[in-house]
PDB file of C-alpha atoms in Angstrom:
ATOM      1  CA  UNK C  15     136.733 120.489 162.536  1.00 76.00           C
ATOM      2  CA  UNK C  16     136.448 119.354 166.100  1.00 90.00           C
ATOM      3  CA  UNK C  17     136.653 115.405 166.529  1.00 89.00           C
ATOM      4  CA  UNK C  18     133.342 116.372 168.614  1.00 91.00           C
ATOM      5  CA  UNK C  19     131.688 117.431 164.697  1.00 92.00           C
ATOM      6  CA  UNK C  20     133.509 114.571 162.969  1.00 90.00           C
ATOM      7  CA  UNK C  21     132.076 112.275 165.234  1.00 91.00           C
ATOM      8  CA  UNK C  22     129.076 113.858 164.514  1.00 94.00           C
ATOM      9  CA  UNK C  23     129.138 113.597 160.363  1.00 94.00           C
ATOM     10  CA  UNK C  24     130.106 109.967 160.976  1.00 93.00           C
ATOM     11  CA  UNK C  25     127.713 108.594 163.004  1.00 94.00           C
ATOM     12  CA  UNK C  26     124.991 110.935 160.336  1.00 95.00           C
ATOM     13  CA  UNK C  27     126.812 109.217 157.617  1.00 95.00           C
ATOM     14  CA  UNK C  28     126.397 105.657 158.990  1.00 95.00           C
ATOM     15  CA  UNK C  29     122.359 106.580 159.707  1.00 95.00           C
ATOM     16  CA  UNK C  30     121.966 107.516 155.581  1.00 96.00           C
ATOM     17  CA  UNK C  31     123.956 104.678 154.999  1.00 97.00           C
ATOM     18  CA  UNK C  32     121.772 102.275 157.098  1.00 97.00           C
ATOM     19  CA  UNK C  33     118.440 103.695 155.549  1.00 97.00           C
ATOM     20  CA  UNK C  34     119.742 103.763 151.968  1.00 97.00           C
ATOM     21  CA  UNK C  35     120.693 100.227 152.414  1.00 97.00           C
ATOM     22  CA  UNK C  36     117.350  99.242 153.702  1.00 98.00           C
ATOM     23  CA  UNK C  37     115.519 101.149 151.092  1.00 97.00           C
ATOM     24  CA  UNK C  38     117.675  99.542 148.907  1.00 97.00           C
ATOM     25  CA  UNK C  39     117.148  96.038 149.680  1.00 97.00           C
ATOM     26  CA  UNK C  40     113.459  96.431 150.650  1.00 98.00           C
ATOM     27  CA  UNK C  41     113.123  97.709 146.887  1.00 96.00           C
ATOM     28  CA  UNK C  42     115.028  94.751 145.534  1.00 96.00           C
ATOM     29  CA  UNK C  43     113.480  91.944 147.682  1.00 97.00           C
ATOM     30  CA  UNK C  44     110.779  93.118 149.989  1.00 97.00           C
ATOM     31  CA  UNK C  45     110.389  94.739 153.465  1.00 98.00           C
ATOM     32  CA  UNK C  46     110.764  90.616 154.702  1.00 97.00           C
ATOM     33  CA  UNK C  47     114.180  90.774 153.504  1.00 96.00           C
ATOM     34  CA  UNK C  48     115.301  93.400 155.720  1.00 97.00           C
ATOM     35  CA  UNK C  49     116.731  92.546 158.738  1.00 95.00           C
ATOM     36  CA  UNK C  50     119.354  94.134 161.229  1.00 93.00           C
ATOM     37  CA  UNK C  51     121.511  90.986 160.592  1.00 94.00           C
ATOM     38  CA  UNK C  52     121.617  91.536 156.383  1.00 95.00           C
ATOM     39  CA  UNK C  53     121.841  95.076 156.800  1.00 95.00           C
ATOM     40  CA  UNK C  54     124.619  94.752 159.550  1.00 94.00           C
ATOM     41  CA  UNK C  55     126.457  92.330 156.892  1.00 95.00           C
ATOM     42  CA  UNK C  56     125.979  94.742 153.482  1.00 95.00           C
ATOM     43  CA  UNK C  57     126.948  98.025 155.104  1.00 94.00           C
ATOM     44  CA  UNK C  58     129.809  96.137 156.863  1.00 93.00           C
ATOM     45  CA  UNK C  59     129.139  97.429 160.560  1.00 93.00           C
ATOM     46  CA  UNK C  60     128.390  95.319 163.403  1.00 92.00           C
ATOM     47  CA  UNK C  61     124.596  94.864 164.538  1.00 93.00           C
ATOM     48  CA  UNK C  62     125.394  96.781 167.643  1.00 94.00           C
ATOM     49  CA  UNK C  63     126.197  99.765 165.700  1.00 92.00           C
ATOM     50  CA  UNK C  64     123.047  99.361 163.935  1.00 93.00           C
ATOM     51  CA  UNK C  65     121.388  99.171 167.233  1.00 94.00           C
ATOM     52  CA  UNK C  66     123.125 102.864 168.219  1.00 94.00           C
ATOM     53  CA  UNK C  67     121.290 104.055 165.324  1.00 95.00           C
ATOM     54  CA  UNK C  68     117.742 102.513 165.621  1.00 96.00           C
ATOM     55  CA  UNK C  69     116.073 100.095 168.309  1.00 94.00           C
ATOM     56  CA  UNK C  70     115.475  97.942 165.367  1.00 94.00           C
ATOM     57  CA  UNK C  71     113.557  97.257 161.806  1.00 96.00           C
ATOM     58  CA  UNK C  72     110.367  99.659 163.163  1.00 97.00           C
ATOM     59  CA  UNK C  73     112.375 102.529 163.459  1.00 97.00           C
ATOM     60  CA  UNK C  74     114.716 101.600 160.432  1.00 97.00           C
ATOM     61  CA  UNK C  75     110.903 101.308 158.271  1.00 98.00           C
ATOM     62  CA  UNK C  76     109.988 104.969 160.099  1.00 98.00           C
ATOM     63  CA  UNK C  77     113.372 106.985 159.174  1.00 98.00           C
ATOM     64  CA  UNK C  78     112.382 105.520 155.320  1.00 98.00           C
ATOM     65  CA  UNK C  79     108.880 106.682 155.453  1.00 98.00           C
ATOM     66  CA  UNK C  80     110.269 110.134 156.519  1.00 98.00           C
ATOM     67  CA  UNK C  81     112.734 110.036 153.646  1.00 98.00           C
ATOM     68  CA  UNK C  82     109.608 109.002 151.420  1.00 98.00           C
ATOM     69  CA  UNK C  83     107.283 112.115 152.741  1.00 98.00           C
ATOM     70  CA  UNK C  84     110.078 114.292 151.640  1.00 98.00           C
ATOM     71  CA  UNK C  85     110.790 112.957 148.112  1.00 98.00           C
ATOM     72  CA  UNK C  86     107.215 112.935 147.853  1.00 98.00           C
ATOM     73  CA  UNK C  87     106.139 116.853 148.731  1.00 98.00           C
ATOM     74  CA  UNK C  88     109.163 117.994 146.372  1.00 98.00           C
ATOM     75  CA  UNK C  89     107.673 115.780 143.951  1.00 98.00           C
ATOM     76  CA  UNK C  90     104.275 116.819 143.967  1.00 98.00           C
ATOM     77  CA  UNK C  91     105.313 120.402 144.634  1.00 98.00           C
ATOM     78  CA  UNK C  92     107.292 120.123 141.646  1.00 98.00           C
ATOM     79  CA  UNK C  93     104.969 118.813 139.141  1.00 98.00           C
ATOM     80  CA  UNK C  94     101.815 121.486 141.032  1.00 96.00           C
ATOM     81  CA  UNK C  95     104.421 124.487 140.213  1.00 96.00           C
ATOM     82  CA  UNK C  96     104.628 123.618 136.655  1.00 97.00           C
ATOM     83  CA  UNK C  97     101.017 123.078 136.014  1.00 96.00           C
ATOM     84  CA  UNK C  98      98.614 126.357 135.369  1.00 94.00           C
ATOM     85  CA  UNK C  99      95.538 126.423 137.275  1.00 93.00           C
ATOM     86  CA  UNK C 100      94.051 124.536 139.629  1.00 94.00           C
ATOM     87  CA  UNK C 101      92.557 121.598 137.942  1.00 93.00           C
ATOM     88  CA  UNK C 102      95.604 121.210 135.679  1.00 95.00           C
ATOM     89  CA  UNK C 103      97.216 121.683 139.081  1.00 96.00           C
ATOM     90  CA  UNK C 104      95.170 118.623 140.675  1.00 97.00           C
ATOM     91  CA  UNK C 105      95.652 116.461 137.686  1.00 97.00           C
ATOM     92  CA  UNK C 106      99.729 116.588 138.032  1.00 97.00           C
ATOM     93  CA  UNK C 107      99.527 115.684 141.832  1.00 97.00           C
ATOM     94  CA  UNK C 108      97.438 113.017 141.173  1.00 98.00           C
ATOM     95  CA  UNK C 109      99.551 111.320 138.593  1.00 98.00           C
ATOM     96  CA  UNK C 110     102.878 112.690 140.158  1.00 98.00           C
ATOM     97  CA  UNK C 111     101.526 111.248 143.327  1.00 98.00           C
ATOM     98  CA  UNK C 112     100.315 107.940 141.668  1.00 98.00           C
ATOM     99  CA  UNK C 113     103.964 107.713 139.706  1.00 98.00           C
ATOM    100  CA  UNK C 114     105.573 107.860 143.396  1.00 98.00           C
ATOM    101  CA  UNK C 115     103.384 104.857 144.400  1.00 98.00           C
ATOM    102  CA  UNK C 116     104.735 103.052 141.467  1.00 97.00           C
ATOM    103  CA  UNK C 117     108.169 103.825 141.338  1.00 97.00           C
ATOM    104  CA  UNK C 118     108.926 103.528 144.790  1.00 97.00           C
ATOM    105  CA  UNK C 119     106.816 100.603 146.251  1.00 97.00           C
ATOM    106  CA  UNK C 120     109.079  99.722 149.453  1.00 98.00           C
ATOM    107  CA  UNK C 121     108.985 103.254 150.204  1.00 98.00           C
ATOM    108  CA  UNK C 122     105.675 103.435 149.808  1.00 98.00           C
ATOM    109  CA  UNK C 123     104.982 100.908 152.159  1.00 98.00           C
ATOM    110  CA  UNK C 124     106.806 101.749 154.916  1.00 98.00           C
ATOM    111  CA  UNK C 125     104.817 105.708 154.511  1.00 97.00           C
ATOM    112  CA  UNK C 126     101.319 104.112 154.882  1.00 96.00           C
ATOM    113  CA  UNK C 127     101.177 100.228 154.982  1.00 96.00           C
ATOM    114  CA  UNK C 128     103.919  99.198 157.601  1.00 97.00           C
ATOM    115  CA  UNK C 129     104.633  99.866 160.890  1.00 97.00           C
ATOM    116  CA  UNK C 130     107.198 102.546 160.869  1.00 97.00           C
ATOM    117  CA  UNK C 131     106.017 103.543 164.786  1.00 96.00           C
ATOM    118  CA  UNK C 132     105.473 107.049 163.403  1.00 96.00           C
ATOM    119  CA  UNK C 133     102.155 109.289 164.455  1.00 93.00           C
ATOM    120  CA  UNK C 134     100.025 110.177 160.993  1.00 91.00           C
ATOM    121  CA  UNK C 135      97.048 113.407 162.319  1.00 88.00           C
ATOM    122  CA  UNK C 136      98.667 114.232 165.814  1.00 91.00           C
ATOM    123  CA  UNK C 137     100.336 116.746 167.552  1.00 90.00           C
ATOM    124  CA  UNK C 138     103.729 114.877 167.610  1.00 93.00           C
ATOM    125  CA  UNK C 139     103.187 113.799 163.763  1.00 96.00           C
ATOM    126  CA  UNK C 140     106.986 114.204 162.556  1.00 97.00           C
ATOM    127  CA  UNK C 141     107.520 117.003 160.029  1.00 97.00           C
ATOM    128  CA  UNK C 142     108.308 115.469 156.933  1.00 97.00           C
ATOM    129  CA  UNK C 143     104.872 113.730 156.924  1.00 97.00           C
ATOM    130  CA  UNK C 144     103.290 117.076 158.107  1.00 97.00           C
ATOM    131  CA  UNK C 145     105.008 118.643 155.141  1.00 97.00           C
ATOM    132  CA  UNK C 146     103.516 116.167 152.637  1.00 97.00           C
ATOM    133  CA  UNK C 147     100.359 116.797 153.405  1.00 97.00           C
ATOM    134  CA  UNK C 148     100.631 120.335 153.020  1.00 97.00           C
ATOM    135  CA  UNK C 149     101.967 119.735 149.883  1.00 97.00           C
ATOM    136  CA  UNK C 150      99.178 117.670 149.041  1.00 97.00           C
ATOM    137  CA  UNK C 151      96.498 120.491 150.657  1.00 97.00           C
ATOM    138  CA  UNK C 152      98.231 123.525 148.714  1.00 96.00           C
ATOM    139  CA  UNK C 153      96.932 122.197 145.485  1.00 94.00           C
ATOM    140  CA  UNK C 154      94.009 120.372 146.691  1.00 96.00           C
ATOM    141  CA  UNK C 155      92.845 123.425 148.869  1.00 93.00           C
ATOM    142  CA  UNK C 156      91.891 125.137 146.267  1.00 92.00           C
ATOM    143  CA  UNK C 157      89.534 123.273 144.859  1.00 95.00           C
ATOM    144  CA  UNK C 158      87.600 121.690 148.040  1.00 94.00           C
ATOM    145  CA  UNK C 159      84.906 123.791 147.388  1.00 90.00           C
ATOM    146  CA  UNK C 160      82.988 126.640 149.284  1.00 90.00           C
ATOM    147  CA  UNK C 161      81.130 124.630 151.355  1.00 93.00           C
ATOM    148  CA  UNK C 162      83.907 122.001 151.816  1.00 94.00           C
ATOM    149  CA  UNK C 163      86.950 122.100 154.790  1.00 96.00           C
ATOM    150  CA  UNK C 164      89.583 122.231 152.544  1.00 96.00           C
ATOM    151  CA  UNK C 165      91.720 119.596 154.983  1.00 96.00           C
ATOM    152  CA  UNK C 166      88.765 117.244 155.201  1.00 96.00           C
ATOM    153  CA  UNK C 167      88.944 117.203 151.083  1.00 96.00           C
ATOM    154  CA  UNK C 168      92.504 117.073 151.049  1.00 97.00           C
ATOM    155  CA  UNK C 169      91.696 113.555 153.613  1.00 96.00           C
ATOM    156  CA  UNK C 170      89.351 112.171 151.132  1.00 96.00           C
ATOM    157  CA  UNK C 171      91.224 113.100 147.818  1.00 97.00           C
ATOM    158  CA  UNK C 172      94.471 111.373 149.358  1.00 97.00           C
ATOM    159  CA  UNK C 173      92.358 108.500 150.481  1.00 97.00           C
ATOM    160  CA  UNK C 174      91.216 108.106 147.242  1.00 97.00           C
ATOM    161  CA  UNK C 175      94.736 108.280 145.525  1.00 98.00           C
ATOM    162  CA  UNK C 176      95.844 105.804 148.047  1.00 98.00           C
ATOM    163  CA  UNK C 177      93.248 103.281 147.359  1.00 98.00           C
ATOM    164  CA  UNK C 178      94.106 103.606 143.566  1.00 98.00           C
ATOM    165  CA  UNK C 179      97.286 103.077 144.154  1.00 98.00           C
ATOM    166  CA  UNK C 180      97.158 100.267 146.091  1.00 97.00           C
ATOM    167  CA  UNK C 181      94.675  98.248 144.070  1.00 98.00           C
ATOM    168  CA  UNK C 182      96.642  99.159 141.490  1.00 97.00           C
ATOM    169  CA  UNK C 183      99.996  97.649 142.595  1.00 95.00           C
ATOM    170  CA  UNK C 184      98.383  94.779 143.895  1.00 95.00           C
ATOM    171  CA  UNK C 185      96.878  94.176 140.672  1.00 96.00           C
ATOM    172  CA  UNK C 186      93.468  94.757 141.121  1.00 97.00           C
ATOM    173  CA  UNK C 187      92.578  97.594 139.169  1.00 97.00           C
ATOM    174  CA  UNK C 188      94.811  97.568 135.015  1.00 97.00           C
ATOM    175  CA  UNK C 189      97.420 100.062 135.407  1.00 96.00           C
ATOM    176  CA  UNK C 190      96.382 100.917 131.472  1.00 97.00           C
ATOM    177  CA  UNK C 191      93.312 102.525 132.620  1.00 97.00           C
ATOM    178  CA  UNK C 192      94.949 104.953 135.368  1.00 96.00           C
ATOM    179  CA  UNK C 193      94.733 108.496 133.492  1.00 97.00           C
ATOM    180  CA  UNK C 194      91.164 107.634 132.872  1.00 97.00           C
ATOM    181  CA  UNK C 195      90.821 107.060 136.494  1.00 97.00           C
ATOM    182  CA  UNK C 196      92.947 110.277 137.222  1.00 97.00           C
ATOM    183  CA  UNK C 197      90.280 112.441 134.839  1.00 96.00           C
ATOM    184  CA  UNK C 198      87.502 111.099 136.516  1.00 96.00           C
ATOM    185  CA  UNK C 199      88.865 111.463 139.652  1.00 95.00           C
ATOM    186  CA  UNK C 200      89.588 115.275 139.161  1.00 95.00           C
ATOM    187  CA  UNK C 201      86.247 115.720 137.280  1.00 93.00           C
ATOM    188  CA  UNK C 202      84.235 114.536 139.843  1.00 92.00           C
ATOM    189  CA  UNK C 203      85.954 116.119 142.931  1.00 88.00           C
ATOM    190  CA  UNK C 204      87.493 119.158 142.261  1.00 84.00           C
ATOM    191  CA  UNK C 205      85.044 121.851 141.840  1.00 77.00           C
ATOM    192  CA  UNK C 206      87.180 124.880 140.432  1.00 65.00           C
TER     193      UNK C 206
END
C-alpha cells in the first residue's frame, strides 16, 4: 500500500468516525448537543481536523442523513422482498419505514427535519437519497393506480408516512394505534 492510499483509508476512517460519533451523540442527547468542539473532544482529534472533513455541523447533519437514506432503502427493500404481493408489499414498507422513524430519531431528523444543506427533488439530489426513494417507489409503484403517476403517489404515500411519524414521535398521535393507522393507510391508498 502506497502512503498515497493509507493516507487515503485514514482520513476515510476519521470521516466514519466523525459521523458515527455525531450520530451517536445526537441519538443520546439531541442534534443541540452536537457541536464541532464535543465531537473534536470524544473522537480525540483537533477541531481543525474536523474542519478538513466538513465546513461544520450542516455538513456533519448532511453526511448522517446520507448514511440514514441508505440504512433506510436496505431496510425497506428488505422487509418489500420478503413480503408477497403488493399490498402485503406496501404494508411492510410502511411499518419498516415507520420502525426506522422510531428507532433512529436523530437520524431521522437530520434526513427530513434539519438542515443537512442537501438538495431533496433536483438534479444534484445526492444518491443515497435518490436511492431511497426508489426504494420507496418500487413497492409503492405498483399500486398508484392506472390513472395515477406512480412518483406523484409515491410523494403523497411518503408524505403521509412522514406525517405519521412525526406526530407520532412528538406525541401527538398514541403509538398503540399505529398498525391500525398502517391498515387504513394501505386500504385506502393502494389500489392493487
Amino acid at each position: 500500500m502506497s502512503v498515497q492510499e493509507r493516507k487515503q483509508r485514514e482520513r476515510a476512517d476519521r470521516e466514519r468516525l466523525i459521523v458515527a460519533t455525531a450520530r451517536e451523540l445526537a441519538e443520546q442527547q439531541g442534534w443541540d448537543a452536537v457541536t464541532t468542539r464535543r465531537l473534536a473532544e470524544r473522537i480525540e482529534y483537533s477541531q481543525p481536523v474536523l474542519y478538513s472533513h466538513f465546513r461544520g455541523k450542516r455538513e456533519i447533519i448532511g453526511a448522517v442523513a446520507l448514511e440514514g437514506a441508505a440504512e433506510m432503502a436496505a431496510a425497506v427493500r428488505a422487509a418489500a422482498s420478503a413480503a408477497d404481493g403488493p399490498r402485503t408489499r406496501v404494508t411492510a414498507l410502511a411499518r419498516t419505514y415507520l420502525e426506522f422513524a422510531e428507532r433512529n430519531p436523530a437520524v431521522y431528523d437530520a434526513m427530513f427535519q434539519l438542515d443537512g444543506g442537501l438538495a431533496f427533488a433536483h438534479e444534484d439530489t445526492p444518491e443515497p437519497l435518490k436511492d431511497a426513494f426508489a426504494a420507496l417507489l418500487e413497492s409503492l409503484g405498483e399500486v398508484a393506480g392506472d390513472d395515477v403517476h406512480p412518483g406523484l403517489f409515491t410523494e403523497v404515500f411518503w408524505a403521509a408516512l412522514h406525517g405519521l411519524a412525526t406526530l407520532t414521535r412528538a406525541g401527538r398521535l398514541p403509538p398503540e394505534d399505529t398498525e391500525q393507522r398502517v391498515k387504513l393507510l394501505v386500504d385506502r391508498l393502494a389500489v392493487a
